[in-house]
Amino acid sequence: MDFSVWLAFFAASWAISLSPGAGAVAAMSAGLSHGFRRGYFMTFGLILGILTQVVLVSAGLGALIAASSLGFALVKWAGVAYLIWLGVQQWRAPARPLVAAAEGAVQVTRRQLVLRGWGINAVNPKGTVFLLAVVPQFLDLHAALPPQYLVIGGTLAFTDLVVMAGYTALAARVLAALKSEAHIKALNRVFGTLFVAAGALLATFKRAA
């Protein structure tokens, strides 16, 4: 990939990562519930989900999903159900200050956080369609494609590592400053509602004609 082309994609990657969405909500939710050090594991899952999407697009499966009404619907509604489930879980999360949570038993493991993050980005047809629309603009079809997809995946992973660290740290700092269980419960419900809203928005997403 030519350096000038990569630089343009690098700039686009920051815009993609910074834009509010289910990934940002998930990162902040993890920081809110588990603090930065544990909550940041959600980001690794989000990145694995992005890389899964890149693999699907590079293999041509993304185009198949986007073109098939049944395949698109199955992936979309699986994503909707998953986001709503996460919203319900966030609503039901215990309202404990960060210090108290650190002293008690941790109910969500790092592995579970990674899997949750992966599910959010991997089962998201909006991501598939977006990559199908954007990535080809930066590909040199006369050169080997696998190395270019590796560069694209690596670039998206790097920007998400940085941006989601910011989102997670922001939420963790907010939680660390809170001592009232009522305030923490309110924030849990805010993030739970955001997950459900993200699911509702995904439900309205339609396959391109």
mmCIF file of C-alpha atoms in Angstrom:
data_model
loop_
_atom_site.group_PDB
_atom_site.id
_atom_site.type_symbol
_atom_site.label_atom_id
_atom_site.label_comp_id
_atom_site.label_asym_id
_atom_site.label_seq_id
_atom_site.Cartn_x
_atom_site.Cartn_y
_atom_site.Cartn_z
ATOM 1 C CA MET A 1 0.000 0.000 0.000
ATOM 2 C CA ASP A 2 1.321 3.387 -0.995
ATOM 3 C CA PHE A 3 2.202 5.562 1.996
ATOM 4 C CA SER A 4 -0.077 8.428 0.932
ATOM 5 C CA VAL A 5 -2.991 5.993 0.592
ATOM 6 C CA TRP A 6 -2.250 4.489 3.993
ATOM 7 C CA LEU A 7 -2.065 7.972 5.526
ATOM 8 C CA ALA A 8 -5.558 8.739 4.214
ATOM 9 C CA PHE A 9 -6.849 5.473 5.630
ATOM 10 C CA PHE A 10 -5.090 6.170 8.932
ATOM 11 C CA ALA A 11 -6.975 9.477 9.186
ATOM 12 C CA ALA A 12 -10.240 7.733 8.314
ATOM 13 C CA SER A 13 -9.563 5.103 10.985
ATOM 14 C CA TRP A 14 -9.463 7.763 13.704
ATOM 15 C CA ALA A 15 -12.814 9.112 12.559
ATOM 16 C CA ILE A 16 -14.227 5.570 12.569
ATOM 17 C CA SER A 17 -12.927 4.804 16.065
ATOM 18 C CA LEU A 18 -13.948 8.142 17.585
ATOM 19 C CA SER A 19 -17.490 8.045 16.221
ATOM 20 C CA PRO A 20 -19.999 7.098 18.939
ATOM 21 C CA GLY A 21 -21.388 3.597 18.595
ATOM 22 C CA ALA A 22 -21.860 0.281 20.309
ATOM 23 C CA GLY A 23 -18.088 -0.163 20.694
ATOM 24 C CA ALA A 24 -17.664 3.147 22.516
ATOM 25 C CA VAL A 25 -20.638 2.358 24.752
ATOM 26 C CA ALA A 26 -19.145 -1.067 25.518
ATOM 27 C CA ALA A 27 -15.742 0.402 26.385
ATOM 28 C CA MET A 28 -17.257 3.000 28.722
ATOM 29 C CA SER A 29 -19.565 0.418 30.252
ATOM 30 C CA ALA A 30 -16.594 -1.845 30.990
ATOM 31 C CA GLY A 31 -14.654 1.028 32.528
ATOM 32 C CA LEU A 32 -17.672 1.989 34.603
ATOM 33 C CA SER A 33 -18.265 -1.530 35.919
ATOM 34 C CA HIS A 34 -14.715 -2.865 36.287
ATOM 35 C CA GLY A 35 -12.263 0.043 36.304
ATOM 36 C CA PHE A 36 -9.614 0.635 33.658
ATOM 37 C CA ARG A 37 -7.227 -2.293 34.171
ATOM 38 C CA ARG A 38 -9.913 -4.960 33.911
ATOM 39 C CA GLY A 39 -12.373 -3.066 31.740
ATOM 40 C CA TYR A 40 -9.768 -2.480 29.030
ATOM 41 C CA PHE A 41 -9.974 -6.180 28.154
ATOM 42 C CA MET A 42 -13.274 -5.327 26.459
ATOM 43 C CA THR A 43 -11.218 -3.386 23.899
ATOM 44 C CA PHE A 44 -9.249 -6.496 22.933
ATOM 45 C CA GLY A 45 -12.541 -8.201 22.154
ATOM 46 C CA LEU A 46 -13.770 -5.218 20.152
ATOM 47 C CA ILE A 47 -10.584 -5.336 18.090
ATOM 48 C CA LEU A 48 -10.928 -9.072 17.518
ATOM 49 C CA GLY A 49 -14.437 -8.340 16.274
ATOM 50 C CA ILE A 50 -13.117 -5.737 13.842
ATOM 51 C CA LEU A 51 -10.456 -8.136 12.591
ATOM 52 C CA THR A 52 -13.146 -10.792 12.139
ATOM 53 C CA GLN A 53 -15.044 -8.345 9.948
ATOM 54 C CA VAL A 54 -11.905 -7.572 7.937
ATOM 55 C CA VAL A 55 -11.339 -11.304 7.371
ATOM 56 C CA LEU A 56 -14.952 -11.759 6.259
ATOM 57 C CA VAL A 57 -14.703 -8.866 3.817
ATOM 58 C CA SER A 58 -11.337 -9.987 2.461
ATOM 59 C CA ALA A 59 -12.664 -13.532 1.947
ATOM 60 C CA GLY A 60 -15.725 -12.297 0.106
ATOM 61 C CA LEU A 61 -18.128 -13.511 2.790
ATOM 62 C CA GLY A 62 -18.984 -9.945 3.708
ATOM 63 C CA ALA A 63 -20.269 -9.276 0.203
ATOM 64 C CA LEU A 64 -22.315 -12.476 0.376
ATOM 65 C CA ILE A 65 -23.926 -11.433 3.669
ATOM 66 C CA ALA A 66 -24.645 -7.962 2.330
ATOM 67 C CA ALA A 67 -26.197 -9.389 -0.842
ATOM 68 C CA SER A 68 -28.268 -12.140 0.808
ATOM 69 C CA SER A 69 -31.508 -11.011 2.433
ATOM 70 C CA LEU A 70 -31.640 -14.036 4.737
ATOM 71 C CA GLY A 71 -27.950 -13.906 5.702
ATOM 72 C CA PHE A 72 -28.135 -10.178 6.356
ATOM 73 C CA ALA A 73 -31.292 -10.535 8.465
ATOM 74 C CA LEU A 74 -29.840 -13.376 10.543
ATOM 75 C CA VAL A 75 -26.674 -11.429 11.352
ATOM 76 C CA LYS A 76 -28.577 -8.206 11.988
ATOM 77 C CA TRP A 77 -31.114 -9.674 14.414
ATOM 78 C CA ALA A 78 -28.429 -11.646 16.202
ATOM 79 C CA GLY A 79 -26.620 -8.342 16.741
ATOM 80 C CA VAL A 80 -29.807 -6.608 17.893
ATOM 81 C CA ALA A 81 -30.572 -9.363 20.407
ATOM 82 C CA TYR A 82 -27.002 -9.324 21.708
ATOM 83 C CA LEU A 83 -26.935 -5.554 22.267
ATOM 84 C CA ILE A 84 -30.292 -5.617 24.044
ATOM 85 C CA TRP A 85 -29.093 -8.494 26.234
ATOM 86 C CA LEU A 86 -26.016 -6.453 27.158
ATOM 87 C CA GLY A 87 -28.283 -3.520 27.990
ATOM 88 C CA VAL A 88 -30.367 -5.648 30.338
ATOM 89 C CA GLN A 89 -27.213 -6.981 31.992
ATOM 90 C CA GLN A 90 -25.940 -3.436 32.507
ATOM 91 C CA TRP A 91 -29.253 -2.367 34.047
ATOM 92 C CA ARG A 92 -29.025 -5.279 36.477
ATOM 93 C CA ALA A 93 -25.345 -4.684 37.323
ATOM 94 C CA PRO A 94 -24.631 -4.225 41.046
ATOM 95 C CA ALA A 95 -24.377 -0.596 42.127
ATOM 96 C CA ARG A 96 -21.095 -0.789 44.047
ATOM 97 C CA PRO A 97 -18.395 1.883 44.274
ATOM 98 C CA LEU A 98 -15.140 0.946 42.550
ATOM 99 C CA VAL A 99 -13.294 0.410 45.827
ATOM 100 C CA ALA A 100 -15.981 -1.946 47.098
ATOM 101 C CA ALA A 101 -16.044 -3.809 43.785
ATOM 102 C CA ALA A 102 -12.291 -4.304 43.924
ATOM 103 C CA GLU A 103 -12.560 -5.784 47.390
ATOM 104 C CA GLY A 104 -15.386 -8.149 46.439
ATOM 105 C CA ALA A 105 -15.479 -11.113 44.088
ATOM 106 C CA VAL A 106 -15.184 -10.235 40.412
ATOM 107 C CA GLN A 107 -18.194 -11.660 38.603
ATOM 108 C CA VAL A 108 -17.034 -11.027 35.034
ATOM 109 C CA THR A 109 -13.709 -12.501 33.981
ATOM 110 C CA ARG A 110 -11.291 -10.942 31.518
ATOM 111 C CA ARG A 111 -12.112 -13.703 29.060
ATOM 112 C CA GLN A 112 -15.812 -12.905 29.298
ATOM 113 C CA LEU A 113 -15.089 -9.231 28.626
ATOM 114 C CA VAL A 114 -13.061 -10.154 25.541
ATOM 115 C CA LEU A 115 -15.848 -12.418 24.263
ATOM 116 C CA ARG A 116 -18.458 -9.734 24.857
ATOM 117 C CA GLY A 117 -16.403 -7.190 22.944
ATOM 118 C CA TRP A 118 -15.841 -9.629 20.100
ATOM 119 C CA GLY A 119 -19.562 -10.323 19.835
ATOM 120 C CA ILE A 120 -20.424 -6.627 19.610
ATOM 121 C CA ASN A 121 -18.252 -5.969 16.554
ATOM 122 C CA ALA A 122 -18.271 -9.391 14.906
ATOM 123 C CA VAL A 123 -22.086 -9.672 14.751
ATOM 124 C CA ASN A 124 -22.707 -6.275 13.220
ATOM 125 C CA PRO A 125 -23.762 -6.048 9.564
ATOM 126 C CA LYS A 126 -23.313 -2.276 9.680
ATOM 127 C CA GLY A 127 -19.597 -2.904 10.148
ATOM 128 C CA THR A 128 -19.581 -5.356 7.250
ATOM 129 C CA VAL A 129 -21.352 -2.971 4.897
ATOM 130 C CA PHE A 130 -19.158 -0.097 6.042
ATOM 131 C CA LEU A 131 -15.960 -2.023 5.348
ATOM 132 C CA LEU A 132 -17.288 -3.141 1.979
ATOM 133 C CA ALA A 133 -17.967 0.491 1.082
ATOM 134 C CA VAL A 134 -14.783 2.052 2.461
ATOM 135 C CA VAL A 135 -11.956 -0.490 2.205
ATOM 136 C CA PRO A 136 -11.979 -0.980 -1.608
ATOM 137 C CA GLN A 137 -11.243 2.718 -2.044
ATOM 138 C CA PHE A 138 -7.842 2.189 -0.419
ATOM 139 C CA LEU A 139 -6.894 -1.071 -2.147
ATOM 140 C CA ASP A 140 -4.538 -1.404 -5.081
ATOM 141 C CA LEU A 141 -6.221 -4.197 -7.032
ATOM 142 C CA HIS A 142 -3.067 -4.690 -9.129
ATOM 143 C CA ALA A 143 -1.005 -5.564 -6.061
ATOM 144 C CA ALA A 144 -1.228 -8.495 -3.642
ATOM 145 C CA LEU A 145 -4.346 -8.054 -1.494
ATOM 146 C CA PRO A 146 -3.498 -10.048 1.681
ATOM 147 C CA PRO A 147 -0.689 -7.658 2.774
ATOM 148 C CA GLN A 148 -2.994 -4.688 2.186
ATOM 149 C CA TYR A 149 -5.735 -6.242 4.317
ATOM 150 C CA LEU A 150 -3.138 -6.888 7.030
ATOM 151 C CA VAL A 151 -2.200 -3.201 6.979
ATOM 152 C CA ILE A 152 -5.866 -2.192 7.105
ATOM 153 C CA GLY A 153 -6.603 -4.552 9.994
ATOM 154 C CA GLY A 154 -3.516 -3.441 11.892
ATOM 155 C CA THR A 155 -4.373 0.231 11.414
ATOM 156 C CA LEU A 156 -7.937 -0.217 12.639
ATOM 157 C CA ALA A 157 -6.668 -2.224 15.617
ATOM 158 C CA PHE A 158 -4.146 0.468 16.582
ATOM 159 C CA THR A 159 -6.627 3.344 16.480
ATOM 160 C CA ASP A 160 -9.170 1.349 18.486
ATOM 161 C CA LEU A 161 -6.544 0.473 21.101
ATOM 162 C CA VAL A 162 -5.920 4.177 21.655
ATOM 163 C CA VAL A 163 -9.473 5.509 21.368
ATOM 164 C CA MET A 164 -11.117 2.809 23.469
ATOM 165 C CA ALA A 165 -8.450 3.287 26.126
ATOM 166 C CA GLY A 166 -9.652 6.879 26.370
ATOM 167 C CA TYR A 167 -13.307 5.874 26.615
ATOM 168 C CA THR A 168 -12.555 3.192 29.216
ATOM 169 C CA ALA A 169 -10.356 5.495 31.301
ATOM 170 C CA LEU A 170 -12.950 8.273 31.197
ATOM 171 C CA ALA A 171 -15.678 6.000 32.536
ATOM 172 C CA ALA A 172 -13.342 4.476 35.127
ATOM 173 C CA ARG A 173 -12.392 7.938 36.441
ATOM 174 C CA VAL A 174 -16.054 8.872 36.710
ATOM 175 C CA LEU A 175 -16.771 5.703 38.683
ATOM 176 C CA ALA A 176 -13.760 6.185 40.954
ATOM 177 C CA ALA A 177 -15.088 9.623 41.885
ATOM 178 C CA LEU A 178 -18.515 8.292 42.790
ATOM 179 C CA LYS A 179 -19.289 7.015 46.252
ATOM 180 C CA SER A 180 -23.081 6.914 46.132
ATOM 181 C CA GLU A 181 -24.684 3.649 45.052
ATOM 182 C CA ALA A 182 -27.642 5.643 43.710
ATOM 183 C CA HIS A 183 -25.363 7.521 41.301
ATOM 184 C CA ILE A 184 -23.682 4.308 40.134
ATOM 185 C CA LYS A 185 -27.056 2.647 39.628
ATOM 186 C CA ALA A 186 -28.162 5.629 37.545
ATOM 187 C CA LEU A 187 -25.041 5.377 35.374
ATOM 188 C CA ASN A 188 -25.543 1.638 34.949
ATOM 189 C CA ARG A 189 -29.036 2.343 33.697
ATOM 190 C CA VAL A 190 -27.809 5.078 31.372
ATOM 191 C CA PHE A 191 -25.338 2.691 29.747
ATOM 192 C CA GLY A 192 -27.914 -0.091 29.721
ATOM 193 C CA THR A 193 -30.287 2.224 27.872
ATOM 194 C CA LEU A 194 -27.525 3.164 25.416
ATOM 195 C CA PHE A 195 -26.948 -0.523 24.620
ATOM 196 C CA VAL A 196 -30.667 -1.011 23.992
ATOM 197 C CA ALA A 197 -30.723 2.160 21.861
ATOM 198 C CA ALA A 198 -27.789 0.836 19.830
ATOM 199 C CA GLY A 199 -29.739 -2.385 19.309
ATOM 200 C CA ALA A 200 -32.823 -0.430 18.234
ATOM 201 C CA LEU A 201 -30.758 1.593 15.744
ATOM 202 C CA LEU A 202 -29.256 -1.597 14.353
ATOM 203 C CA ALA A 203 -32.798 -2.993 13.930
ATOM 204 C CA THR A 204 -33.606 -0.077 11.598
ATOM 205 C CA PHE A 205 -30.499 -0.690 9.458
ATOM 206 C CA LYS A 206 -31.446 -2.024 6.034
ATOM 207 C CA ARG A 207 -29.495 -3.877 3.399
ATOM 208 C CA ALA A 208 -28.437 -1.669 0.507
ATOM 209 C CA ALA A 209 -30.510 -2.247 -2.590
#
